[in-house]
Amino acid sequence: TVSPGRNGWNKKFIFHDRIISIGVGGLHSINKPEIIIPNENELLLDTDAQSLYPTLILKYNFIPPHLGKVFADIYKTEYDERVAAKKKAGRKLEDKTKKLLLNSVTGNYQNQYSWMYSPFAVMQIRMNGQLFLLMLAEMLIDIGCRIIQYNTDGLFLVCPKDKKEEYDKTIKEFESISKLTMETDEFKAMYQYAINDYFAVTKNGNIKEKGLFITKVILGKGLTPKIIPKAIQAYFLNNIPVSKFIREHTDIKDFLMSEKTGKQWYVEYKGKEQQRTNRFYASTNGDRLFKYQIASTDTFDEITNEDVKKGEKFRITNMLTASPVTLLNKFDNKPIEERHINYNYYIQECIKIIDELKPRQLTLF
């Protein structure tokens, strides 16, 4: 008996040389930090199922029983239009919009407040998708491939060059069995910190970025200092010491981070109350940015310190413990050299990540 709720179903097991986690959230391997660079007799490949969940919905009719054929027909129309938009350069926005629309359906399948709610249908999609990916992994391991990463709709793997023809045949066989369409890209190297935190260099020199290694600001994803992934990539790909890269960087936007607090919090900087969402950077001449709550009769049950009285501050938290900060909620034209950036903070954050990927070396400094 399983539940479609976020924490309702999860299993871990050993599959060949990897720890695998399967559950409502998808299939993932549990990976440690590592650098994968294939030797001259190997290929580093990334194979992904195109539109995994939408394809499963359409090919296997995983439709909520109460919605039936009408819903299936509408969904297929949106799917076909998205595929057509993806193939044309001028329809990129339409492609991305319809992708979000199609992928939101499975989330609504497990949302008890949605008109699409269908626990059984969502478990059909998730379980079969994961079993298909494990099937593909097993087929590829049987021909001599080594799977590096399992991640929801695809596999990162190392394939011997002399097995490439067998690899292609195996992919075609799997597509015939599963009704899925697979896409394969070749990479020169992969720098993996965790399952969803990595960057990889394609055969053509392009960079695929995930998680903490994303170097562009993405709306709705919060703001983290982009100088950190940029410096780490420069170190590994161009052999530029992180200290040199960071100290010579002149775009203040790449040093910024932000924090959004809930309505129960108050934010304070230099003794003055601030807005609940703030943008700031680590600095040498700034101050601490705190958030705290005010004790009231409603919060007394949450307070462990009996000395706290109504109207007093409690749960006081420093929002960046490693450094003072300077607020920058409004941009100005101040030169970078006058901002007193705490470069050592950003350098140390880079070194922490690099140290886990490889042993510390003098070139870092």
XYZ file of C-alpha atoms in Angstrom, residues 4 36-37 63 82 117 126 134 141 151 169 180 206 222 227 243-244 256 290 302 305 313 324 330 354 360:
26
model
C 0.994 9.647 -3.508
C 34.311 12.124 -14.124
C 36.629 12.522 -17.099
C -5.585 9.500 -17.263
C 4.767 21.886 -27.659
C -6.675 14.577 -8.355
C 5.894 7.582 -11.237
C 16.050 0.938 -14.134
C 25.226 -2.384 -17.684
C 18.097 11.190 -12.125
C 21.122 -0.800 -30.591
C 9.757 6.450 -24.924
C 28.876 23.976 -24.016
C 15.940 32.764 -5.171
C 30.441 34.504 -8.423
C 41.217 34.117 -5.487
C 42.372 35.759 -8.726
C 24.581 39.364 -4.347
C 19.157 39.698 11.822
C 6.874 27.901 21.141
C 13.118 30.428 27.498
C 12.501 39.506 20.746
C 28.933 41.145 7.941
C 18.441 49.544 -4.714
C 36.446 22.330 -4.531
C 43.219 21.066 -1.919
